[in-house]
Amino acid sequence: MKQTEQIYRELGISEELFAFCETILDGLSQRFARIDETAEYNQLKVLKAMQKNRVCEAHFQASTGYGYNDAGREALEAVYADTFHAEAALVRPQLTCGTHALTVALSACLRPGDELLSPVGKPYDTLEGVIGIGEEASDAGHSKTGNRQNRHRTGSLREYGVTYRQVDLLTDGGFDYEGIREALCERTRLVTIQRSKGYQTRPTLSVKAIGELIAFIKSIRPDVICMVDNCYGEFVETIEPTDVGADLCVGSLIKNPGGGLAPIGGYIVGRAKLVEQCAYRLTAPGLGREVGATLGLNQPFFQGFFLAPTVTAGALKGAIFAANLYERLGFPVIPDGSEERHDIIQAVTLKTPEGLIAFCRGIQAAAPVDSFVVPEPWAMPGYTSEVIMAAGAFVQGSSIELSADGPLAEPYAVYFQGGLTWHHAKFGIMMSAQKLYEGGLLRLPQ
């Protein structure tokens, strides 16, 4: 028995499962090589931006208080802008998460009487409260989640007179262009395009498809702002939404671009005028980008961004391995084992609540932090169903680290992502299957 196989056995992976996983990996070498090619291109793109902006050790110094004249902060934002081929960027620890960054962008661009349009169906669950979706529902419909309904009523875009409309994707995952044409009206001020699937089993959008959608919208309403929620998609392809016409592109630093080192933060890149409006909303009109202490976080922000293409490549390999493994085990997966990838998320439909829970417990058992913790479903703020989450991470909630989560609702799909290294992602996926195997929830092919 090889040393590597022996330590897998010591970590709890059975001989049968290990052997089966090795047969899956045998057929993935060519796809992994293509991922490495993309990572190499993106690595050089980031390096070029850092060299152009003359990043130096002085940029790692901390600022406090108002944060005036923080040269590191300014250099970091220039690096992001150049990497995304955008006019300007806002990259701040004061942007606490992806939802916050999206909220800042929406609030900065929309005014009372404006309408927000989503041409890709329902947005991610945590944005429902931001937009005000479902505020007309009765409190009785939210009995399991305490005062969640009251949170929806406080400070939403709807409360400030912004209306919302959505056009669902077609059954094949394509855009309903005629529906979008009809939905665009004189009050439409901003179109929000969510690249990743969220808690849905729809395809993730490619950057090419996003560009085609933006071109269609601009052909009808050139003045409409097109904003892309880029979470989970950065560095998966060689181009980003700002390369294909997005006016704003928004994401979280504890996902792909933070490279596992950023302990907090978000980014907004795009047209300079719109980024400036976002800065005014984040801080205050008249202050904008001039304030915001970095508190010693510039160094991990720079270094995480530098590592991000390689870290994302490892997570992407993990997603492809998961898809091929679970597909062979008979579970529906989106994307399937052979599809091109446009984000790091892998959806696996486990079919039962027991399967969903077992999968997440396997991911937790594979973690470097809190591996002994047993995840349980709970009423998580911002979600309409109980959610189970597995994340033994160095940074709380970091989705670029090995993690998995899903709502306890049909079809009992789990959403797996991350892994700071490919080998850790591999082990996590194997452990998730091990827990299902031990629970009699899957059978290995003979």
Coordinates of C-alpha atoms in Angstrom, one line a residue, residues 13-320:
I13 CA -11.6 6.8 3.5
S14 CA -12.4 3.1 2.8
E15 CA -10.4 1.0 0.4
E16 CA -13.4 0.5 -1.9
L17 CA -14.2 4.3 -2.2
F18 CA -10.5 5.2 -2.7
A19 CA -10.2 2.7 -5.5
F20 CA -13.4 4.0 -7.2
C21 CA -12.2 7.6 -6.9
E22 CA -8.9 6.8 -8.5
T23 CA -10.8 5.5 -11.6
I24 CA -12.7 8.8 -11.8
L25 CA -9.4 10.8 -11.6
D26 CA -7.8 8.8 -14.4
G27 CA -10.0 10.5 -17.0
L28 CA -9.6 14.1 -15.9
S29 CA -6.0 14.9 -16.6
Q30 CA -6.7 16.7 -19.9
R31 CA -9.4 18.9 -18.3
F32 CA -7.1 19.7 -15.4
A33 CA -4.4 20.7 -17.9
R34 CA -6.7 23.2 -19.5
I35 CA -7.6 24.7 -16.1
D36 CA -3.9 25.1 -15.4
E37 CA -3.5 27.0 -18.7
T38 CA -6.3 29.4 -17.7
A39 CA -4.7 29.9 -14.3
E40 CA -1.4 30.7 -15.9
Y41 CA -2.9 33.4 -18.1
N42 CA -4.8 34.9 -15.2
Q43 CA -1.7 34.7 -12.9
L44 CA 0.2 36.7 -15.5
K45 CA -2.6 39.2 -15.9
V46 CA -2.6 39.9 -12.1
L47 CA 1.2 40.1 -12.1
K48 CA 1.2 42.6 -15.0
A49 CA -1.3 44.8 -13.1
M50 CA 0.8 44.7 -10.0
Q51 CA 4.0 45.6 -11.8
K52 CA 2.3 48.4 -13.8
N53 CA 1.1 50.0 -10.5
R54 CA 4.5 49.6 -8.9
V55 CA 3.3 47.7 -5.9
C56 CA 5.9 47.9 -3.2
E57 CA 6.4 47.1 0.5
A58 CA 5.3 50.6 1.5
H59 CA 1.8 49.7 0.2
F60 CA 1.4 47.1 3.0
Q61 CA 1.5 49.7 5.7
A62 CA -1.6 50.1 7.9
S63 CA -3.8 53.2 8.0
T64 CA -6.1 54.1 10.9
G65 CA -8.9 56.6 11.6
Y66 CA -10.0 58.3 8.5
G67 CA -7.5 56.5 6.4
Y68 CA -6.5 59.6 4.4
N69 CA -3.8 59.3 1.8
D70 CA -3.6 55.5 2.1
A71 CA -1.3 54.8 -0.9
G72 CA -1.6 51.0 -0.5
R73 CA -5.4 51.2 -0.8
E74 CA -5.2 53.4 -3.9
A75 CA -2.6 51.0 -5.5
L76 CA -4.8 48.0 -4.7
E77 CA -7.8 49.5 -6.3
A78 CA -5.7 50.4 -9.4
V79 CA -4.6 46.8 -9.6
Y80 CA -8.2 45.5 -9.5
A81 CA -9.3 48.1 -12.1
D82 CA -6.4 47.1 -14.5
T83 CA -7.0 43.3 -13.9
F84 CA -10.7 43.7 -14.7
H85 CA -10.0 46.1 -17.6
A86 CA -12.3 48.7 -15.8
E87 CA -12.0 52.4 -15.3
A88 CA -12.1 52.3 -11.5
A89 CA -12.4 50.0 -8.5
L90 CA -13.6 50.1 -4.9
V91 CA -11.9 47.4 -2.8
R92 CA -12.5 47.8 0.9
P93 CA -12.7 45.9 4.2
Q94 CA -15.7 48.0 5.0
L95 CA -17.6 46.0 2.4
T96 CA -18.4 43.2 4.8
C97 CA -19.6 40.6 2.3
G98 CA -20.8 40.0 -1.3
T99 CA -24.4 40.9 -0.3
H100 CA -23.2 44.2 1.2
A101 CA -21.2 45.1 -1.9
L102 CA -24.2 44.4 -4.1
T103 CA -26.5 46.4 -1.7
V104 CA -24.1 49.4 -1.9
A105 CA -24.0 49.3 -5.7
L106 CA -27.8 49.0 -6.0
S107 CA -28.4 51.7 -3.5
A108 CA -25.9 54.0 -5.1
C109 CA -27.5 53.7 -8.6
L110 CA -31.2 53.5 -7.9
R111 CA -33.5 56.3 -6.9
P112 CA -37.2 56.4 -5.9
G113 CA -39.4 55.7 -8.9
D114 CA -36.7 53.6 -10.6
E115 CA -37.2 49.9 -11.4
L116 CA -34.7 47.1 -11.0
L117 CA -34.9 44.3 -13.4
S118 CA -33.4 40.8 -13.1
P119 CA -33.5 39.0 -16.5
V120 CA -32.1 35.8 -15.0
G121 CA -34.8 34.9 -12.6
K122 CA -34.8 35.1 -8.8
P123 CA -31.7 36.5 -7.2
Y124 CA -29.7 34.8 -4.4
D125 CA -31.8 34.4 -1.2
T126 CA -29.9 37.1 0.8
L127 CA -30.9 39.8 -1.7
E128 CA -34.6 39.2 -1.3
G129 CA -34.5 41.4 1.9
V130 CA -32.4 44.0 0.2
I131 CA -34.8 44.3 -2.8
G132 CA -38.0 43.8 -0.7
I133 CA -39.2 40.6 -2.5
G134 CA -42.0 39.0 -0.6
E135 CA -42.7 41.9 1.7
E136 CA -46.4 41.5 1.0
A137 CA -46.4 38.0 2.5
S138 CA -48.1 37.5 5.9
D139 CA -46.0 37.0 9.0
A140 CA -47.7 33.6 9.4
G141 CA -45.7 32.4 6.4
H142 CA -42.5 33.0 8.2
S143 CA -43.2 31.4 11.6
K144 CA -40.1 29.2 11.5
T145 CA -37.7 32.1 11.0
G146 CA -38.7 34.4 13.8
N147 CA -38.6 38.1 12.9
R148 CA -37.2 37.6 9.4
Q149 CA -40.3 39.3 7.9
N150 CA -39.7 42.5 10.0
R151 CA -36.1 42.6 8.7
H152 CA -37.5 42.5 5.2
R153 CA -39.5 45.6 5.9
T154 CA -36.6 47.7 7.2
G155 CA -34.5 49.6 4.7
S156 CA -35.3 47.6 1.5
L157 CA -35.2 49.2 -1.9
R158 CA -38.9 48.7 -2.0
E159 CA -39.3 50.8 1.1
Y160 CA -37.5 53.6 -0.7
G161 CA -39.8 53.4 -3.7
V162 CA -37.7 51.2 -6.0
T163 CA -39.8 48.6 -7.8
Y164 CA -38.6 45.2 -9.0
R165 CA -39.3 43.0 -11.9
Q166 CA -37.8 39.7 -13.0
V167 CA -37.9 37.6 -16.2
D168 CA -37.3 33.9 -15.5
L169 CA -34.9 31.9 -17.7
L170 CA -36.3 29.5 -20.2
T171 CA -36.6 25.8 -19.3
D172 CA -33.3 25.1 -21.2
G173 CA -31.5 27.8 -19.1
G174 CA -31.5 30.3 -22.0
F175 CA -32.6 33.9 -21.8
D176 CA -36.2 34.8 -22.5
Y177 CA -35.3 37.7 -24.9
E178 CA -38.9 38.6 -25.8
G179 CA -39.8 38.6 -22.1
I180 CA -36.8 40.9 -21.4
R181 CA -37.8 43.2 -24.2
E182 CA -41.3 43.5 -22.8
A183 CA -40.0 44.0 -19.2
L184 CA -37.6 46.9 -20.1
C185 CA -39.5 50.1 -19.6
E186 CA -38.8 53.8 -19.2
R187 CA -38.5 53.3 -15.4
T188 CA -35.9 50.5 -15.7
R189 CA -32.7 52.0 -14.4
L190 CA -30.5 49.0 -13.6
V191 CA -30.4 45.4 -14.7
T192 CA -28.8 42.9 -12.3
I193 CA -27.3 39.8 -13.7
Q194 CA -26.3 37.0 -11.3
R195 CA -23.6 34.9 -12.9
S196 CA -23.7 32.0 -10.5
K197 CA -26.7 29.8 -9.7
G198 CA -27.3 30.5 -6.0
Y199 CA -29.6 28.0 -4.5
Q200 CA -31.0 27.0 -7.8
T201 CA -30.4 24.2 -10.3
R202 CA -30.0 26.5 -13.3
P203 CA -26.8 26.8 -15.4
T204 CA -24.2 29.3 -14.4
L205 CA -23.8 32.0 -17.0
S206 CA -20.6 32.2 -19.1
V207 CA -19.0 35.5 -19.6
K208 CA -19.7 35.2 -23.3
A209 CA -23.5 34.7 -22.6
I210 CA -23.5 37.6 -20.2
G211 CA -21.9 39.8 -22.9
E212 CA -24.6 38.7 -25.4
L213 CA -27.3 39.6 -22.8
I214 CA -25.8 43.0 -22.1
A215 CA -25.5 43.8 -25.8
F216 CA -29.2 42.9 -26.3
I217 CA -30.3 45.1 -23.4
K218 CA -28.1 48.0 -24.5
S219 CA -29.5 47.8 -28.0
I220 CA -32.9 48.6 -26.5
R221 CA -31.9 50.8 -23.7
P222 CA -28.3 52.1 -24.0
D223 CA -28.7 54.2 -20.8
V224 CA -29.6 51.2 -18.5
I225 CA -26.9 50.2 -16.0
C226 CA -25.9 46.6 -16.3
M227 CA -24.5 45.2 -13.1
V228 CA -23.1 41.7 -12.7
D229 CA -22.9 39.7 -9.5
N230 CA -19.6 38.0 -10.2
C231 CA -19.4 36.0 -7.0
Y232 CA -17.7 32.5 -7.5
G233 CA -16.8 33.4 -11.1
E234 CA -13.6 35.4 -10.9
F235 CA -10.6 33.8 -12.7
V236 CA -12.6 30.8 -13.9
E237 CA -12.3 32.1 -17.4
T238 CA -9.7 34.4 -19.0
I239 CA -12.2 37.3 -19.3
E240 CA -14.5 38.9 -16.8
P241 CA -17.9 40.6 -17.2
T242 CA -16.3 44.1 -17.5
D243 CA -14.6 42.8 -20.7
V244 CA -18.0 42.3 -22.3
G245 CA -19.8 45.5 -21.5
A246 CA -20.8 45.3 -17.8
D247 CA -21.0 48.7 -16.3
L248 CA -20.4 47.4 -12.8
C249 CA -19.0 44.1 -11.6
V250 CA -19.4 43.1 -7.9
G251 CA -18.0 40.4 -5.7
S252 CA -16.6 39.3 -2.3
L253 CA -13.0 39.0 -1.2
I254 CA -13.7 35.9 0.9
K255 CA -14.6 34.1 -2.3
N256 CA -12.3 33.7 -5.4
P257 CA -10.4 37.1 -5.5
G258 CA -9.3 37.0 -1.9
G259 CA -7.3 33.8 -2.5
G260 CA -8.1 32.5 0.9
L261 CA -6.0 35.2 2.6
A262 CA -8.4 38.2 2.7
P263 CA -10.2 38.0 6.1
I264 CA -13.1 40.3 5.0
G265 CA -14.0 42.6 2.2
G266 CA -15.7 43.2 -1.2
Y267 CA -15.0 44.9 -4.5
I268 CA -16.9 46.9 -7.0
V269 CA -15.3 47.6 -10.4
G270 CA -16.5 49.3 -13.5
R271 CA -17.3 52.8 -14.9
A272 CA -15.5 55.5 -12.9
K273 CA -18.7 57.6 -12.4
L274 CA -20.7 54.7 -11.0
V275 CA -17.8 53.5 -8.8
E276 CA -17.6 57.0 -7.4
Q277 CA -21.4 56.9 -6.6
C278 CA -20.8 53.6 -4.8
A279 CA -18.0 55.1 -2.8
Y280 CA -20.4 57.9 -1.7
R281 CA -23.0 55.4 -0.7
L282 CA -20.4 53.3 1.2
T283 CA -19.0 56.3 3.2
A284 CA -20.8 59.6 2.7
P285 CA -21.4 62.1 -0.1
G286 CA -18.4 64.4 -0.4
L287 CA -16.1 61.8 1.3
G288 CA -16.4 58.8 -1.0
R289 CA -13.1 57.0 -1.7
E290 CA -10.9 59.4 0.3
V291 CA -11.7 57.8 3.6
G292 CA -11.6 54.2 4.9
A293 CA -8.8 52.9 6.9
T294 CA -7.3 49.6 5.8
L295 CA -6.1 48.6 9.3
G296 CA -3.2 46.5 8.1
L297 CA -5.2 44.5 5.6
N298 CA -3.5 45.7 2.4
Q299 CA -0.9 43.0 2.5
P300 CA -3.3 40.0 2.7
F301 CA -5.5 41.7 0.1
F302 CA -2.6 42.1 -2.3
Q303 CA -1.2 38.6 -1.7
G304 CA -4.6 36.9 -1.8
F305 CA -5.3 38.5 -5.1
F306 CA -1.9 37.4 -6.4
L307 CA -2.7 33.8 -5.4
A308 CA -6.3 33.9 -6.5
P309 CA -5.9 32.4 -10.0
T310 CA -4.1 29.3 -8.6
V311 CA -6.5 28.9 -5.7
T312 CA -9.5 29.2 -8.0
A313 CA -8.0 26.6 -10.3
G314 CA -7.7 24.1 -7.4
A315 CA -11.3 24.8 -6.4
L316 CA -12.4 24.3 -10.1
K317 CA -10.7 20.9 -10.3
G318 CA -12.5 19.9 -7.1
A319 CA -15.8 20.9 -8.6
I320 CA -15.1 18.9 -11.7

